[in-house]
Short mmCIF file of C-alpha atoms in Angstrom, two decimals:
data_model
loop_
_atom_site.label_atom_id
_atom_site.label_comp_id
_atom_site.label_asym_id
_atom_site.label_seq_id
_atom_site.Cartn_x
_atom_site.Cartn_y
_atom_site.Cartn_z
CA MET F 1 -11.66 11.36 13.50
CA ALA F 2 -13.94 12.96 10.79
CA LEU F 3 -12.01 16.38 11.20
CA LEU F 4 -8.71 15.13 11.10
CA VAL F 5 -8.73 13.28 7.90
CA GLU F 6 -10.96 16.21 6.33
CA LYS F 7 -8.23 18.59 7.28
CA ALA F 8 -5.57 16.27 5.85
CA ILE F 9 -7.32 15.74 2.37
CA SER F 10 -8.72 19.16 1.90
CA SER F 11 -4.97 20.78 2.45
CA ALA F 12 -3.97 18.81 -1.00
CA SER F 13 -3.58 20.53 -3.83
CA SER F 14 -4.80 17.88 -6.16
CA PRO F 15 -7.25 15.10 -5.49
CA GLN F 16 -5.79 11.93 -4.30
CA GLY F 17 -6.37 8.27 -4.67
CA PRO F 18 -7.27 6.24 -1.49
CA ARG F 19 -3.59 5.43 -0.81
CA ASP F 20 -2.31 8.68 -1.09
CA ALA F 21 -5.12 9.90 0.89
CA LEU F 22 -4.34 7.52 3.51
CA ARG F 23 -0.37 8.56 3.36
CA ARG F 24 -1.66 12.13 4.12
CA VAL F 25 -3.50 11.59 6.85
CA PHE F 26 -0.90 9.61 8.72
CA GLU F 27 1.72 12.09 7.46
CA SER F 28 -0.20 14.83 9.18
CA ILE F 29 -0.92 13.05 12.35
CA SER F 30 3.05 11.70 12.47
CA SER F 31 3.88 15.05 12.09
CA GLY F 32 2.51 16.35 15.42
CA ILE F 33 -0.58 17.87 14.33
CA ILE F 34 -2.43 16.90 17.66
CA PHE F 35 -0.05 18.23 19.88
CA LYS F 36 -1.19 20.95 22.26
CA SER F 37 1.83 23.28 20.54
CA SER F 38 -0.10 22.80 17.47
CA PRO F 39 -2.98 25.38 16.59
CA GLY F 40 -5.65 22.64 17.45
CA LEU F 41 -8.56 20.75 15.46
CA LEU F 42 -11.29 23.47 15.57
CA ASP F 43 -15.00 22.20 14.56
CA LEU F 44 -16.23 24.66 11.97
CA CYS F 45 -19.64 23.81 12.67
CA GLU F 46 -19.67 24.82 16.10
CA LYS F 47 -20.79 28.43 16.93
CA ASP F 48 -18.02 29.12 19.15
CA PRO F 49 -14.12 28.12 18.30
CA PHE F 50 -13.82 24.73 20.59
CA ASP F 51 -10.73 22.42 19.98
CA THR F 52 -12.06 19.28 19.64
CA LEU F 53 -8.70 17.23 20.89
CA ALA F 54 -8.99 19.27 24.43
CA THR F 55 -9.80 16.28 26.13
CA MET F 56 -6.99 14.37 24.84
CA THR F 57 -4.04 13.85 27.86
CA ASP F 58 -0.69 14.36 26.69
CA GLN F 59 0.02 10.58 26.89
CA GLN F 60 -2.87 9.72 24.30
CA ARG F 61 -1.33 12.44 21.68
CA GLU F 62 2.04 10.74 22.07
CA ASP F 63 0.92 7.45 21.79
CA ILE F 64 -1.67 8.24 18.58
CA THR F 65 1.12 10.17 17.07
CA SER F 66 3.87 7.17 17.53
CA SER F 67 1.48 4.74 16.01
CA ALA F 68 0.52 7.06 13.07
CA GLN F 69 4.54 7.28 12.85
CA PHE F 70 5.28 3.78 12.50
CA ALA F 71 2.12 3.39 10.34
CA PHE F 72 3.54 5.92 7.78
CA ARG F 73 6.75 4.00 8.12
CA LEU F 74 4.88 0.63 7.01
CA LEU F 75 3.27 2.96 3.90
CA ALA F 76 6.44 4.30 3.06
CA PHE F 77 7.75 0.31 2.40
CA ARG F 78 4.88 -0.73 0.73
CA GLN F 79 3.48 -2.81 3.96
CA ILE F 80 0.18 -1.43 3.80
CA TYR F 81 -1.53 -4.73 4.15
CA LYS F 82 -0.34 -4.55 7.64
CA VAL F 83 -1.88 -1.28 8.28
CA ILE F 84 -5.18 -2.36 7.28
CA ASP F 85 -4.69 -5.80 8.62
CA MET F 86 -5.29 -7.89 5.70
CA ASP F 87 -3.32 -10.47 3.83
CA PRO F 88 -0.41 -9.22 1.18
CA LEU F 89 -1.91 -9.54 -2.11
CA SER F 90 0.92 -11.85 -3.29
CA GLN F 91 -0.48 -14.72 -0.72
CA MET F 92 -4.32 -14.05 -1.40
CA SER F 93 -4.10 -14.63 -5.13
CA GLN F 94 -2.00 -15.01 -8.25
CA HIS F 95 -4.76 -13.35 -10.64
CA PHE F 96 -4.00 -9.68 -9.25
CA ASN F 97 -0.22 -10.27 -8.92
CA ILE F 98 0.99 -7.90 -11.92
CA HIS F 99 4.47 -9.02 -11.55
CA ASN F 100 3.50 -12.88 -12.45
CA ASN F 101 6.29 -14.58 -14.37
CA ARG F 102 5.22 -15.19 -18.36
CA LYS F 103 8.24 -16.66 -19.05
CA ARG F 104 7.90 -20.06 -20.91
CA LYS F 105 8.97 -23.24 -18.92
CA ARG F 106 12.19 -24.58 -19.77
CA ASP F 107 12.53 -28.43 -20.36
CA SER F 108 15.17 -30.45 -18.47
CA ASP F 109 17.68 -30.24 -21.46
CA GLY F 110 17.48 -26.34 -21.21
CA VAL F 111 15.35 -25.79 -24.16
CA ASP F 112 11.98 -23.71 -23.78
CA GLY F 113 8.72 -25.65 -24.64
CA PHE F 114 8.63 -24.06 -28.36
CA GLU F 115 11.92 -24.89 -29.20
CA ALA F 116 11.61 -28.46 -28.28
CA GLU F 117 8.53 -29.35 -30.04
CA GLY F 118 10.08 -27.77 -32.82
CA LYS F 119 13.15 -30.27 -32.90
CA LYS F 120 10.47 -33.17 -32.06
CA LYS F 121 8.66 -32.12 -35.50
CA LYS F 122 11.92 -31.84 -37.23
CA ARG F 123 12.63 -35.58 -36.05
CA LYS F 124 9.41 -36.90 -36.81
CA ASP F 125 9.51 -35.42 -40.38
CA CYS F 126 13.18 -36.82 -40.94
CA ASP F 127 11.95 -40.40 -39.90
CA ASN F 128 9.06 -40.52 -42.19
CA PHE F 129 11.40 -39.79 -45.44
#
């Protein structure tokens, strides 16, 4: 796994954040990098060239590729929380929600809070005269 991640990330032209690196790993696996027809995954630390994926069966290779394609689709549709098995951020905490609504609440008469306070003050001021 470490060789596969290193190969996927090191082939990038620029440094990447965690989300982009994870996306790149799934993208490379889903493209068929682990199939027998691919060049293989060589361990550079070994003396003789050895394909580290040689012990995998064809079915295992297809299952992993299919799972990576599904995870890659989830990442493309901003559902990373399903890939890493956690709750979506919007359900976890409102503090991390960057799209929270900061508009003023409207009163029942359709006027926002500050306008309603201004009208009340004007009415009180008029009553005092």
